[in-house]
Amino acid sequence: MSQFLEISGLCAQIDADGQKKQILRGVDLSIPPGEVHVIMGPNGSGKSTLSYVLAGREEYEVTAGTATFHGQDLLAMEPEERAAAGLFLAFQSPIELPGVNNANFLRTAVNAVRRARGQDELDAVAFLKMAREAAKALSMAPDMLKRNVNVGFSGGEKKRNEVLQMTLLQPTFAILDETDSGLDVDALRIVAEGVNRLRAPTFSALVITHHQKLLDYLVPDRIHVMARGRIILSGGPELARQIDQEGYTKFLAEVA
Amino acid sequence: MPAVTQTREAVEKLGQSTYKWGFETDIEMDMAPKGLNEDIIRLISSRKEEPEWMLEWRLAAYKTWQAMEEPKWAKVAFPPIDYQDAHYYAAPRKKPGPRSLDEVDPELLRTYEKLGIPLHEQALLAGVEVPEGERMPVAVDAVFDSVSVATTFRKTLEEAGVIFCPISEAVREHPDLVRKYLGTVVPAGDNFFSALNSAVFTDGSFVYVPKGVRCPMELSTYFRINAKNTGQFERTLIVVEEGGSVSYLEGCTAPMRDENQLHAAVVELVAMDDASIKYSTVQNWYPGDENGRGGIYNFVTKRGACRGARSKISWTQVETGSAITWKYPSCILQGEGSVGEFYSVAVTNNHQQADTGTKMIHLGRNTRSTIIAKTISAGRSDSTYRGLVRVQPKASGARNFTQCDSLLIGDQCGAHTVPYIESRNMHARIEHEATTSKISEDQLFYCRQRGLSEEDAVGLIVNGFCRDVLKELPMEFAVEAQKLLQISLEGSVG
Ligand SMILES: Nc1ncnc2c1ncn2[C@@H]1O[C@H](COP(=O)(O)OP(=O)(O)O)[C@@H](O)[C@H]1O
Ligand SMILES: [Mg+2]
């Protein structure tokens, strides 16, 4: 028992056009502090749903199981409380906020979690300095801070903006949902470096990906394979390489 | 439970308690008896020590009004108003028009303090003129029920040649100017409420900017209805001569009361060659309670005449209050190359009804107008944007751009867009865009995942939605308006 992140028997469903649709069917997963875990799995297996449920999205109804973070009942917390507690989700499809200035959004978010964590709020000057440095480290154009949140951003810019937010919010547990999808090799490296900069004995990450490439930079501790709403297989880093070469079919057949 | 459902439920819960300006000030009042007749009008006129021509003008307007009927075309519903059941004159029992603060009832000053109105520093109202400091000084005229109680920064303005005073004083001290322009943009008989206003208007502001003068500071008028069963009928007249410019802001609040109270203002603007007038409103009259009880009926006629070539009139409004808003600030673009602008945010919640918009009348060649209207509806409220763009035969090269966006919070509110476009000139260009959207679950969840409370998330998204309008407000007021938007939707979540 690591007491960092513990997920046990987690089941969740969604109301799709009046029909209850079961998506998570008993997820068991334990992530100790300081580790990077990876979830791979075919499209539609429930990876994004798991990340949403952990982050507190209300459309997904948890029907069974538990999830604790630092021993706290994660599922009883509001999304913003989870954020304040250190959970961050880099969205597979980041959301656009028309008219909302990116820097202003980031500062509001950073100060909201700082307040909740009992830290002093940052004034505009201190914040901008920090944000500019972080953006530069991610090779983001300076005007990205001035633009509206994700509006008119390219796919790659959106993903980098997620990593920028993660950097500034300083989570202790980050879920990255296919943050590498659609990125070129250079962008991939920059994003991976962004994650690596956060690595610490007190920081863990859950990385959802289809590709070995990202893992070359991230060096994960454990690989989990998800299918039909369950973790069906876990292993060391070599498992990812195997999947990358052979696909999922073999593994799915083995457990079936 | 999905956040939007919660949002809606919470909006429904939003009650009186969130109207923070709802207190009543206990001041001795000089009140006219209830009712409206020639004697009351004579009383108002004599209390204001008006010249004979003014009284006659009022009486003529009263006759016109008696022959008119309340307009019915707006998409608002309310029980019949008994015009005899209100006081048409109420004034703090003090000599009207105090010159210094010592003459102002301290209760009144406390009221301003509570309001935190854009008087910014009480020192301003206290007549201490401290133009130094980071912020731009703002001259303020404060109208309490029927009387203007204090105008600040008069001296600085006088030195610049700008007249800024209560209109009742202008009638006495600058009769030629008032006579020349009053009623020339909004004739008394223009509509039912303008006729009523012309008959009984009690106070308001008068601004005159002479040729070539850029007014050295923002001018601001603060309106408050305080006394029970009183109507407020203010009249504002702003004239800017050739090459002059002015930026003017009005703010409004009222106590919470079970009965509806009537507010029917008339605002007239006149801009000569190369003159510009920026008129900003932050309207926060009491909107009524969650059951739709009480609140202000806000029936306002605002119109600007761009008489001179290249003149410009810009209306910016943030409308969050009132039970009913009926208001169409308009521009008559007469001068060649003149410019009219209308930027509006209208927020309705609970049972509020707003029917607001603008009219851009293109008379001169190469006249241009821009309309950006943002409508936010929550609760069971109903909001209509109604806009007219008319291009007359002589207005060759006229251009208009209109953008109307509606944002719905919950599924029991309504938003409607009613554009009227009448072009009588083939060489005019008119563009109209309209969108309706909801705050999406995705957006709320995204913000909350980043640590924002649901309320802050709504505030942020709403402010983003209104950004194109808010950025037109003078800096200081933009900050206030942002807060106001958030407050008027407060409790709209979780
Ligand atoms: N909001 C939703 N409404 C209806 N079906 C959904 C919704 N979210 C997810 N699903 C369904 O749940 C399954 C798992 O989806 P998802 O978690 O996005 O998978 P993955 O991320 O592994 O590709 C899919 O069949 C998907 O269609
Ligand atoms: Mg997914």
PDB file of C-alpha atoms in Angstrom, chain B residues 34-171:
ATOM      1  CA  LYS B  34     -48.938  61.288  -5.143  1.00  0.00           C
ATOM      2  CA  GLY B  35     -50.367  61.799  -8.563  1.00  0.00           C
ATOM      3  CA  LEU B  36     -49.751  63.563 -11.813  1.00  0.00           C
ATOM      4  CA  ASN B  37     -51.555  66.691 -12.989  1.00  0.00           C
ATOM      5  CA  GLU B  38     -50.756  70.229 -14.042  1.00  0.00           C
ATOM      6  CA  ASP B  39     -50.448  71.386 -10.453  1.00  0.00           C
ATOM      7  CA  ILE B  40     -47.781  68.814  -9.731  1.00  0.00           C
ATOM      8  CA  ILE B  41     -45.869  69.945 -12.793  1.00  0.00           C
ATOM      9  CA  ARG B  42     -46.164  73.558 -11.639  1.00  0.00           C
ATOM     10  CA  LEU B  43     -44.912  72.478  -8.234  1.00  0.00           C
ATOM     11  CA  ILE B  44     -41.873  70.751  -9.706  1.00  0.00           C
ATOM     12  CA  SER B  45     -41.127  73.754 -11.841  1.00  0.00           C
ATOM     13  CA  SER B  46     -41.416  76.176  -8.950  1.00  0.00           C
ATOM     14  CA  ARG B  47     -39.325  73.995  -6.616  1.00  0.00           C
ATOM     15  CA  LYS B  48     -36.675  74.132  -9.307  1.00  0.00           C
ATOM     16  CA  GLU B  49     -37.102  77.884  -9.646  1.00  0.00           C
ATOM     17  CA  GLU B  50     -37.544  77.491 -13.364  1.00  0.00           C
ATOM     18  CA  PRO B  51     -38.192  80.239 -15.882  1.00  0.00           C
ATOM     19  CA  GLU B  52     -41.612  80.457 -17.468  1.00  0.00           C
ATOM     20  CA  TRP B  53     -40.596  78.901 -20.802  1.00  0.00           C
ATOM     21  CA  MET B  54     -39.521  75.746 -19.049  1.00  0.00           C
ATOM     22  CA  LEU B  55     -42.847  75.388 -17.315  1.00  0.00           C
ATOM     23  CA  GLU B  56     -44.670  75.894 -20.587  1.00  0.00           C
ATOM     24  CA  TRP B  57     -42.509  73.300 -22.257  1.00  0.00           C
ATOM     25  CA  ARG B  58     -43.384  70.847 -19.509  1.00  0.00           C
ATOM     26  CA  LEU B  59     -47.079  71.547 -19.703  1.00  0.00           C
ATOM     27  CA  ALA B  60     -47.077  71.085 -23.461  1.00  0.00           C
ATOM     28  CA  ALA B  61     -45.300  67.750 -23.024  1.00  0.00           C
ATOM     29  CA  TYR B  62     -47.887  66.743 -20.446  1.00  0.00           C
ATOM     30  CA  LYS B  63     -50.698  67.406 -22.912  1.00  0.00           C
ATOM     31  CA  THR B  64     -48.906  65.326 -25.507  1.00  0.00           C
ATOM     32  CA  TRP B  65     -48.418  62.513 -23.029  1.00  0.00           C
ATOM     33  CA  GLN B  66     -52.071  62.469 -22.047  1.00  0.00           C
ATOM     34  CA  ALA B  67     -52.985  61.747 -25.643  1.00  0.00           C
ATOM     35  CA  MET B  68     -50.496  58.865 -25.915  1.00  0.00           C
ATOM     36  CA  GLU B  69     -50.533  55.208 -24.973  1.00  0.00           C
ATOM     37  CA  GLU B  70     -47.907  52.994 -23.461  1.00  0.00           C
ATOM     38  CA  PRO B  71     -45.996  51.215 -26.208  1.00  0.00           C
ATOM     39  CA  LYS B  72     -46.800  47.526 -26.491  1.00  0.00           C
ATOM     40  CA  TRP B  73     -44.371  46.272 -29.090  1.00  0.00           C
ATOM     41  CA  ALA B  74     -41.511  45.322 -26.785  1.00  0.00           C
ATOM     42  CA  LYS B  75     -41.221  41.719 -25.643  1.00  0.00           C
ATOM     43  CA  VAL B  76     -41.861  42.561 -22.012  1.00  0.00           C
ATOM     44  CA  ALA B  77     -44.879  41.906 -19.847  1.00  0.00           C
ATOM     45  CA  PHE B  78     -46.000  43.809 -16.775  1.00  0.00           C
ATOM     46  CA  PRO B  79     -49.270  44.720 -15.080  1.00  0.00           C
ATOM     47  CA  PRO B  80     -50.700  48.120 -15.977  1.00  0.00           C
ATOM     48  CA  ILE B  81     -48.876  50.989 -14.314  1.00  0.00           C
ATOM     49  CA  ASP B  82     -50.995  53.407 -12.329  1.00  0.00           C
ATOM     50  CA  TYR B  83     -49.324  56.685 -13.121  1.00  0.00           C
ATOM     51  CA  GLN B  84     -51.375  58.445 -10.462  1.00  0.00           C
ATOM     52  CA  ASP B  85     -49.992  56.226  -7.739  1.00  0.00           C
ATOM     53  CA  ALA B  86     -46.488  57.657  -7.600  1.00  0.00           C
ATOM     54  CA  HIS B  87     -44.705  60.672  -6.268  1.00  0.00           C
ATOM     55  CA  TYR B  88     -43.205  62.776  -9.013  1.00  0.00           C
ATOM     56  CA  TYR B  89     -41.020  64.840  -6.803  1.00  0.00           C
ATOM     57  CA  ALA B  90     -38.939  63.834  -3.807  1.00  0.00           C
ATOM     58  CA  ALA B  91     -35.940  65.639  -2.473  1.00  0.00           C
ATOM     59  CA  PRO B  92     -33.759  65.413   0.585  1.00  0.00           C
ATOM     60  CA  ARG B  93     -35.130  68.106   2.888  1.00  0.00           C
ATOM     61  CA  LYS B  94     -32.255  70.507   2.558  1.00  0.00           C
ATOM     62  CA  LYS B  95     -31.694  73.449   0.418  1.00  0.00           C
ATOM     63  CA  PRO B  96     -31.319  71.941  -3.052  1.00  0.00           C
ATOM     64  CA  GLY B  97     -28.026  72.216  -4.830  1.00  0.00           C
ATOM     65  CA  PRO B  98     -25.541  72.472  -1.973  1.00  0.00           C
ATOM     66  CA  ARG B  99     -22.280  74.067  -2.883  1.00  0.00           C
ATOM     67  CA  SER B 100     -20.196  72.339  -0.320  1.00  0.00           C
ATOM     68  CA  LEU B 101     -20.336  69.089   1.486  1.00  0.00           C
ATOM     69  CA  ASP B 102     -21.303  70.687   4.755  1.00  0.00           C
ATOM     70  CA  GLU B 103     -24.676  71.324   3.239  1.00  0.00           C
ATOM     71  CA  VAL B 104     -25.148  67.684   2.312  1.00  0.00           C
ATOM     72  CA  ASP B 105     -26.931  65.436   4.757  1.00  0.00           C
ATOM     73  CA  PRO B 106     -24.332  63.138   6.328  1.00  0.00           C
ATOM     74  CA  GLU B 107     -26.762  60.236   5.865  1.00  0.00           C
ATOM     75  CA  LEU B 108     -26.480  60.808   2.175  1.00  0.00           C
ATOM     76  CA  LEU B 109     -22.750  60.667   2.268  1.00  0.00           C
ATOM     77  CA  ARG B 110     -22.939  57.437   4.187  1.00  0.00           C
ATOM     78  CA  THR B 111     -25.149  56.130   1.414  1.00  0.00           C
ATOM     79  CA  TYR B 112     -22.503  56.894  -1.133  1.00  0.00           C
ATOM     80  CA  GLU B 113     -19.941  55.226   1.019  1.00  0.00           C
ATOM     81  CA  LYS B 114     -22.016  52.054   1.212  1.00  0.00           C
ATOM     82  CA  LEU B 115     -22.559  52.091  -2.488  1.00  0.00           C
ATOM     83  CA  GLY B 116     -18.891  52.286  -3.203  1.00  0.00           C
ATOM     84  CA  ILE B 117     -20.023  54.139  -6.264  1.00  0.00           C
ATOM     85  CA  PRO B 118     -17.587  55.343  -8.858  1.00  0.00           C
ATOM     86  CA  LEU B 119     -17.061  58.372  -6.761  1.00  0.00           C
ATOM     87  CA  HIS B 120     -13.993  56.366  -5.896  1.00  0.00           C
ATOM     88  CA  GLU B 121     -12.701  58.395  -3.036  1.00  0.00           C
ATOM     89  CA  GLN B 122     -15.195  59.962  -0.724  1.00  0.00           C
ATOM     90  CA  ALA B 123     -12.720  62.801  -0.725  1.00  0.00           C
ATOM     91  CA  LEU B 124     -13.890  63.626  -4.190  1.00  0.00           C
ATOM     92  CA  LEU B 125     -17.440  64.105  -3.124  1.00  0.00           C
ATOM     93  CA  ALA B 126     -16.201  65.796  -0.016  1.00  0.00           C
ATOM     94  CA  GLY B 127     -15.027  68.446  -2.373  1.00  0.00           C
ATOM     95  CA  VAL B 128     -11.365  67.829  -1.713  1.00  0.00           C
ATOM     96  CA  GLU B 129      -9.888  68.184  -5.136  1.00  0.00           C
ATOM     97  CA  VAL B 130      -6.892  65.905  -5.369  1.00  0.00           C
ATOM     98  CA  PRO B 131      -6.119  65.607  -9.027  1.00  0.00           C
ATOM     99  CA  GLU B 132      -2.701  64.164  -8.272  1.00  0.00           C
ATOM    100  CA  GLY B 133      -2.454  60.447  -7.933  1.00  0.00           C
ATOM    101  CA  GLU B 134      -2.310  57.455 -10.185  1.00  0.00           C
ATOM    102  CA  ARG B 135      -5.870  57.399 -11.235  1.00  0.00           C
ATOM    103  CA  MET B 136      -7.472  59.788 -13.549  1.00  0.00           C
ATOM    104  CA  PRO B 137      -9.746  62.110 -11.643  1.00  0.00           C
ATOM    105  CA  VAL B 138     -13.439  61.703 -12.249  1.00  0.00           C
ATOM    106  CA  ALA B 139     -15.884  64.522 -11.839  1.00  0.00           C
ATOM    107  CA  VAL B 140     -19.122  63.338 -10.307  1.00  0.00           C
ATOM    108  CA  ASP B 141     -22.663  64.612 -10.207  1.00  0.00           C
ATOM    109  CA  ALA B 142     -24.785  62.614  -7.796  1.00  0.00           C
ATOM    110  CA  VAL B 143     -28.550  62.581  -8.206  1.00  0.00           C
ATOM    111  CA  PHE B 144     -30.579  61.416  -5.270  1.00  0.00           C
ATOM    112  CA  ASP B 145     -34.206  60.854  -6.104  1.00  0.00           C
ATOM    113  CA  SER B 146     -35.141  64.084  -7.780  1.00  0.00           C
ATOM    114  CA  VAL B 147     -32.257  66.293  -6.847  1.00  0.00           C
ATOM    115  CA  SER B 148     -28.634  66.614  -7.693  1.00  0.00           C
ATOM    116  CA  VAL B 149     -26.733  66.804  -4.433  1.00  0.00           C
ATOM    117  CA  ALA B 150     -23.129  67.314  -5.282  1.00  0.00           C
ATOM    118  CA  THR B 151     -21.036  67.961  -8.304  1.00  0.00           C
ATOM    119  CA  THR B 152     -17.303  67.651  -7.887  1.00  0.00           C
ATOM    120  CA  PHE B 153     -14.342  69.143  -9.689  1.00  0.00           C
ATOM    121  CA  ARG B 154     -16.335  72.060 -10.927  1.00  0.00           C
ATOM    122  CA  LYS B 155     -13.470  74.462 -10.759  1.00  0.00           C
ATOM    123  CA  THR B 156     -11.067  72.408 -12.816  1.00  0.00           C
ATOM    124  CA  LEU B 157     -13.762  71.925 -15.389  1.00  0.00           C
ATOM    125  CA  GLU B 158     -14.705  75.582 -15.466  1.00  0.00           C
ATOM    126  CA  GLU B 159     -11.111  76.498 -16.142  1.00  0.00           C
ATOM    127  CA  ALA B 160     -11.205  74.216 -19.159  1.00  0.00           C
ATOM    128  CA  GLY B 161     -14.438  75.868 -20.236  1.00  0.00           C
ATOM    129  CA  VAL B 162     -16.507  72.768 -19.642  1.00  0.00           C
ATOM    130  CA  ILE B 163     -19.896  73.126 -18.016  1.00  0.00           C
ATOM    131  CA  PHE B 164     -20.917  70.147 -15.912  1.00  0.00           C
ATOM    132  CA  CYS B 165     -23.815  70.765 -13.582  1.00  0.00           C
ATOM    133  CA  PRO B 166     -27.265  69.548 -12.618  1.00  0.00           C
ATOM    134  CA  ILE B 167     -29.691  70.220 -15.437  1.00  0.00           C
ATOM    135  CA  SER B 168     -31.994  72.153 -13.133  1.00  0.00           C
ATOM    136  CA  GLU B 169     -29.153  74.558 -12.499  1.00  0.00           C
ATOM    137  CA  ALA B 170     -28.371  74.761 -16.204  1.00  0.00           C
ATOM    138  CA  VAL B 171     -31.973  75.729 -16.883  1.00  0.00           C
TER     139      VAL B 171
END
